[in-house]
């Protein structure tokens, strides 16, 4: 009976949680339409994050009904047409395509796309979204294309960042998942017991929520980042760090907080 009681206690005890770590992401490359290359880096449930690029001349792709897309034009332009309207976006602009629309997209450049299966809402409109430089610091500029500030969306944020030279961020343990793709330069992630993971152009990394991590940029870098739910200072879990090499200064952090208080 004693052995049985011990066995019951052991069986009912939860298994120790696996430590949180960054996960390297290699893209799955497909050709969704002639002349287009799609590199899908992440897929979580009904949500995916991809980079799309034309290979030669402008190429046509179709967004089907039932899929909602948040698109950033990173180079070139895109013309979209659908029943009842059309839009043109250039590099640096964003476009929200709601689920109820079937849309033809003439792609003449490169794009970052977050797509998700969604219930069609006929009231939702296709919308061009202007980026907001939510962080403009000596070491880094972060342009939010979708999120709480740029598009009043608390469910997700999609941004691009330009790091101006070698620097680092304070340790943080955000309460959101982050999906990061390195476009230029490199990013080093410090986590756990002094463990490190580095990504280079064309590579991605998944940072699970609550992971305590420090971002380090050894050189000038550009990257694209998706947060689920949307980034906010309250959820960022950023620790105080006044080091000389920290990318964000106190003035840029104060402005970031003020922008979010206005949402």
Tab-separated table of C-alpha atoms in Angstrom:
chain	number	residue	atom	x	y	z
A	1	UNK	CA	0.000	0.000	0.000
A	2	UNK	CA	2.858	2.361	0.708
A	3	UNK	CA	4.357	1.725	-2.715
A	4	UNK	CA	0.938	2.264	-4.286
A	5	UNK	CA	0.548	5.634	-2.546
A	6	UNK	CA	3.970	6.757	-3.760
A	7	UNK	CA	3.138	5.649	-7.278
A	8	UNK	CA	-0.098	7.660	-7.248
A	9	UNK	CA	1.685	10.809	-6.105
A	10	UNK	CA	4.331	10.466	-8.822
A	11	UNK	CA	1.759	9.808	-11.516
A	12	UNK	CA	-0.266	12.874	-10.583
A	13	UNK	CA	2.717	15.238	-10.399
A	14	UNK	CA	3.029	17.376	-13.538
A	15	UNK	CA	6.089	16.862	-15.698
A	16	UNK	CA	8.631	19.689	-15.401
A	17	UNK	CA	8.083	22.345	-18.054
A	18	UNK	CA	10.603	22.403	-20.859
A	19	UNK	CA	12.814	25.523	-20.775
A	20	UNK	CA	11.836	28.288	-23.175
A	21	UNK	CA	14.307	28.697	-26.039
A	22	UNK	CA	14.398	30.520	-29.383
A	23	UNK	CA	13.574	28.277	-32.338
A	24	UNK	CA	15.404	28.744	-35.638
A	25	UNK	CA	13.058	28.915	-38.644
A	26	UNK	CA	14.027	27.913	-42.172
A	27	UNK	CA	11.514	29.070	-44.799
A	28	UNK	CA	9.380	26.761	-46.905
A	29	UNK	CA	9.747	28.144	-50.442
A	30	UNK	CA	6.914	27.798	-52.954
A	31	UNK	CA	5.802	29.413	-56.215
A	32	UNK	CA	2.201	30.587	-55.659
A	33	UNK	CA	2.047	32.080	-59.152
A	34	UNK	CA	4.366	32.241	-62.165
A	35	UNK	CA	7.177	34.693	-61.469
A	36	UNK	CA	6.595	34.810	-57.700
A	37	UNK	CA	8.525	33.216	-54.842
A	38	UNK	CA	6.868	32.801	-51.435
A	39	UNK	CA	9.070	32.043	-48.412
A	40	UNK	CA	6.845	30.961	-45.514
A	41	UNK	CA	8.749	31.255	-42.244
A	42	UNK	CA	6.081	30.625	-39.641
A	43	UNK	CA	2.691	28.963	-39.366
A	44	UNK	CA	0.800	28.980	-36.058
A	45	UNK	CA	-2.742	27.634	-36.182
A	46	UNK	CA	-4.556	29.562	-38.921
A	47	UNK	CA	-1.911	32.319	-39.082
A	48	UNK	CA	1.171	32.397	-41.306
A	49	UNK	CA	3.996	34.866	-41.959
A	50	UNK	CA	5.756	34.948	-45.327
A	51	UNK	CA	7.971	37.025	-47.570
A	52	UNK	CA	6.862	37.343	-51.191
A	53	UNK	CA	9.079	38.507	-54.052
A	54	UNK	CA	8.818	38.729	-57.820
A	55	UNK	CA	11.583	37.028	-59.784
A	56	UNK	CA	11.424	39.031	-62.991
A	57	UNK	CA	8.460	40.987	-64.343
A	58	UNK	CA	5.429	41.908	-62.259
A	59	UNK	CA	3.412	38.811	-61.401
A	60	UNK	CA	-0.256	38.262	-60.589
A	61	UNK	CA	-1.523	36.436	-57.507
A	62	UNK	CA	-5.023	36.052	-56.087
A	63	UNK	CA	-6.075	36.376	-52.456
A	64	UNK	CA	-9.043	34.047	-51.939
A	65	UNK	CA	-12.187	34.678	-49.919
A	66	UNK	CA	-11.799	33.520	-46.307
A	67	UNK	CA	-8.214	34.751	-45.896
A	68	UNK	CA	-7.360	38.084	-44.277
A	69	UNK	CA	-3.992	39.589	-45.194
A	70	UNK	CA	-1.807	42.316	-43.708
A	71	UNK	CA	0.744	43.311	-46.376
A	72	UNK	CA	3.837	45.513	-46.176
A	73	UNK	CA	5.366	46.587	-49.476
A	74	UNK	CA	9.097	46.449	-48.736
A	75	UNK	CA	10.263	47.334	-52.279
A	76	UNK	CA	8.577	48.271	-55.536
A	77	UNK	CA	4.785	48.432	-55.632
A	78	UNK	CA	1.539	46.469	-55.720
A	79	UNK	CA	-1.733	47.140	-57.544
A	80	UNK	CA	-4.808	45.349	-56.231
A	81	UNK	CA	-8.244	45.100	-57.799
A	82	UNK	CA	-11.456	43.601	-56.497
A	83	UNK	CA	-15.156	43.925	-57.122
A	84	UNK	CA	-15.966	47.502	-56.258
A	85	UNK	CA	-12.515	48.987	-55.901
A	86	UNK	CA	-8.744	49.082	-56.352
A	87	UNK	CA	-5.622	50.250	-54.522
A	88	UNK	CA	-1.992	51.025	-55.294
A	89	UNK	CA	0.738	50.833	-52.636
A	90	UNK	CA	4.413	51.720	-52.834
A	91	UNK	CA	7.421	50.726	-50.748
A	92	UNK	CA	6.889	51.568	-47.086
A	93	UNK	CA	3.085	51.357	-47.212
A	94	UNK	CA	0.802	48.700	-45.773
A	95	UNK	CA	-2.452	47.217	-47.037
A	96	UNK	CA	-5.188	45.389	-45.146
A	97	UNK	CA	-7.220	42.989	-47.298
A	98	UNK	CA	-10.301	41.673	-45.447
A	99	UNK	CA	-11.445	38.069	-45.619
A	100	UNK	CA	-14.660	38.660	-47.574
A	101	UNK	CA	-12.851	39.978	-50.659
A	102	UNK	CA	-11.347	37.991	-53.531
A	103	UNK	CA	-8.466	40.207	-54.668
A	104	UNK	CA	-6.133	40.166	-57.674
A	105	UNK	CA	-2.692	41.471	-56.688
A	106	UNK	CA	-0.255	42.628	-59.352
A	107	UNK	CA	3.062	42.279	-57.523
A	108	UNK	CA	5.993	44.342	-58.775
A	109	UNK	CA	8.416	44.155	-55.855
A	110	UNK	CA	8.813	42.400	-52.508
A	111	UNK	CA	6.395	42.115	-49.621
A	112	UNK	CA	5.949	40.863	-46.047
A	113	UNK	CA	2.569	39.196	-45.522
A	114	UNK	CA	0.726	37.975	-42.452
A	115	UNK	CA	-2.219	35.831	-43.578
A	116	UNK	CA	-4.903	34.303	-41.420
A	117	UNK	CA	-8.054	32.307	-41.999
A	118	UNK	CA	-10.919	34.518	-40.828
A	119	UNK	CA	-14.685	34.745	-40.881
A	120	UNK	CA	-15.822	37.067	-43.656
A	121	UNK	CA	-16.981	40.425	-42.312
A	122	UNK	CA	-18.656	42.412	-45.077
A	123	UNK	CA	-18.315	45.615	-43.026
A	124	UNK	CA	-14.513	45.470	-43.020
A	125	UNK	CA	-12.908	47.544	-45.754
A	126	UNK	CA	-9.688	47.186	-47.711
A	127	UNK	CA	-7.446	49.902	-46.279
A	128	UNK	CA	-4.050	51.445	-46.995
A	129	UNK	CA	-2.209	51.835	-43.673
A	130	UNK	CA	0.576	54.370	-43.176
A	131	UNK	CA	3.502	53.308	-41.030
A	132	UNK	CA	4.292	55.001	-37.724
A	133	UNK	CA	7.874	55.258	-36.481
A	134	UNK	CA	7.056	54.138	-32.950
A	135	UNK	CA	10.745	54.063	-31.994
A	136	UNK	CA	13.167	56.642	-33.398
A	137	UNK	CA	16.261	56.287	-31.252
A	138	UNK	CA	19.975	56.889	-31.819
A	139	UNK	CA	20.545	53.175	-32.396
A	140	UNK	CA	17.325	51.921	-33.981
A	141	UNK	CA	14.197	52.975	-35.873
A	142	UNK	CA	11.141	50.700	-35.625
A	143	UNK	CA	8.317	51.389	-38.078
A	144	UNK	CA	4.985	49.857	-37.099
A	145	UNK	CA	2.846	49.116	-40.164
A	146	UNK	CA	0.069	47.330	-38.297
A	147	UNK	CA	-0.614	47.238	-34.573
A	148	UNK	CA	-2.047	49.229	-31.690
A	149	UNK	CA	-0.582	52.543	-32.879
A	150	UNK	CA	-0.638	52.254	-36.685
A	151	UNK	CA	-3.974	50.473	-37.188
A	152	UNK	CA	-5.651	50.255	-33.761
A	153	UNK	CA	-5.213	46.475	-33.759
A	154	UNK	CA	-4.454	44.816	-30.412
A	155	UNK	CA	-4.450	41.277	-31.830
A	156	UNK	CA	-1.241	41.585	-33.854
A	157	UNK	CA	1.524	43.966	-34.817
A	158	UNK	CA	3.779	43.857	-37.853
A	159	UNK	CA	6.834	46.110	-38.028
A	160	UNK	CA	10.171	46.627	-39.759
A	161	UNK	CA	13.283	47.822	-37.969
A	162	UNK	CA	16.503	49.484	-39.067
A	163	UNK	CA	19.458	49.155	-36.688
A	164	UNK	CA	22.062	51.799	-37.451
A	165	UNK	CA	25.164	50.107	-36.061
A	166	UNK	CA	26.467	47.714	-33.446
A	167	UNK	CA	24.302	47.924	-30.312
A	168	UNK	CA	22.035	45.841	-28.096
A	169	UNK	CA	18.686	45.904	-26.329
A	170	UNK	CA	17.926	45.477	-22.647
A	171	UNK	CA	16.827	42.038	-21.464
A	172	UNK	CA	13.091	41.488	-21.910
A	173	UNK	CA	10.512	38.749	-21.349
A	174	UNK	CA	7.497	39.765	-23.474
A	175	UNK	CA	3.973	38.460	-22.966
A	176	UNK	CA	3.580	37.900	-26.697
A	177	UNK	CA	5.058	35.529	-29.260
A	178	UNK	CA	7.572	37.094	-31.646
A	179	UNK	CA	8.371	35.927	-35.164
A	180	UNK	CA	11.525	37.567	-36.528
A	181	UNK	CA	13.093	37.477	-40.007
A	182	UNK	CA	16.547	38.978	-40.598
A	183	UNK	CA	16.621	40.974	-43.853
A	184	UNK	CA	20.151	42.413	-43.634
A	185	UNK	CA	23.035	42.158	-41.157
A	186	UNK	CA	22.658	39.731	-38.253
A	187	UNK	CA	20.926	39.357	-34.880
A	188	UNK	CA	22.265	37.525	-31.851
A	189	UNK	CA	19.902	36.376	-29.109
A	190	UNK	CA	21.261	35.854	-25.588
A	191	UNK	CA	19.097	33.645	-23.374
A	192	UNK	CA	19.185	31.042	-20.612
A	193	UNK	CA	22.540	30.301	-19.035
A	194	UNK	CA	24.537	32.545	-21.417
A	195	UNK	CA	23.321	30.607	-24.465
A	196	UNK	CA	23.361	32.355	-27.850
A	197	UNK	CA	21.622	31.973	-31.202
A	198	UNK	CA	22.521	34.066	-34.255
A	199	UNK	CA	20.478	34.563	-37.417
A	200	UNK	CA	21.663	35.978	-40.738
A	201	UNK	CA	19.821	37.351	-43.799
A	202	UNK	CA	17.088	34.976	-44.953
A	203	UNK	CA	16.834	33.219	-41.571
A	204	UNK	CA	14.057	33.534	-39.002
A	205	UNK	CA	13.567	32.827	-35.317
A	206	UNK	CA	10.528	32.210	-33.122
A	207	UNK	CA	10.695	33.729	-29.627
A	208	UNK	CA	7.961	32.214	-27.413
A	209	UNK	CA	6.204	34.525	-24.977
A	210	UNK	CA	7.807	34.812	-21.526
A	211	UNK	CA	11.272	33.908	-22.880
A	212	UNK	CA	13.832	36.180	-21.211
A	213	UNK	CA	16.119	37.289	-24.026
A	214	UNK	CA	18.558	40.029	-24.994
A	215	UNK	CA	18.821	41.169	-28.616
A	216	UNK	CA	22.353	42.000	-29.815
A	217	UNK	CA	23.168	43.506	-33.219
A	218	UNK	CA	26.859	43.091	-34.119
A	219	UNK	CA	26.461	45.372	-37.150
A	220	UNK	CA	23.925	47.526	-38.999
A	221	UNK	CA	20.855	45.341	-39.475
A	222	UNK	CA	17.326	45.312	-40.860
A	223	UNK	CA	14.614	42.903	-39.783
A	224	UNK	CA	10.858	42.274	-39.888
A	225	UNK	CA	8.952	41.247	-36.756
A	226	UNK	CA	5.432	39.956	-36.108
A	227	UNK	CA	4.011	40.003	-32.537
A	228	UNK	CA	0.974	37.971	-31.428
A	229	UNK	CA	-0.793	39.667	-29.659
A	230	UNK	CA	0.313	43.162	-30.623
A	231	UNK	CA	3.364	44.793	-29.080
A	232	UNK	CA	2.766	47.246	-26.261
A	233	UNK	CA	5.133	48.625	-23.599
A	234	UNK	CA	2.978	46.986	-20.914
A	235	UNK	CA	3.494	43.537	-22.465
A	236	UNK	CA	7.140	43.979	-23.474
A	237	UNK	CA	8.648	42.903	-20.132
A	238	UNK	CA	11.611	45.176	-20.780
A	239	UNK	CA	14.107	45.444	-17.928
A	240	UNK	CA	15.804	48.688	-16.963
A	241	UNK	CA	19.184	49.075	-18.634
A	242	UNK	CA	21.043	52.356	-18.989
A	243	UNK	CA	24.137	50.881	-20.653
A	244	UNK	CA	25.957	52.971	-23.238
A	245	UNK	CA	25.368	50.402	-25.990
A	246	UNK	CA	21.585	50.043	-25.507
A	247	UNK	CA	19.816	50.966	-28.758
A	248	UNK	CA	16.835	52.827	-27.217
A	249	UNK	CA	17.361	55.938	-25.118
A	250	UNK	CA	15.010	57.281	-22.425
A	251	UNK	CA	13.489	59.890	-24.753
A	252	UNK	CA	12.510	57.311	-27.389
A	253	UNK	CA	11.048	55.032	-24.720
A	254	UNK	CA	8.975	57.905	-23.311
A	255	UNK	CA	7.650	58.703	-26.793
A	256	UNK	CA	6.799	55.028	-27.379
A	257	UNK	CA	4.794	54.919	-24.155
A	258	UNK	CA	3.003	58.157	-25.057
A	259	UNK	CA	2.016	56.795	-28.476
A	260	UNK	CA	0.499	53.715	-26.850
A	261	UNK	CA	-1.356	55.732	-24.212
A	262	UNK	CA	-3.092	57.505	-27.087
A	263	UNK	CA	-4.506	54.265	-28.530
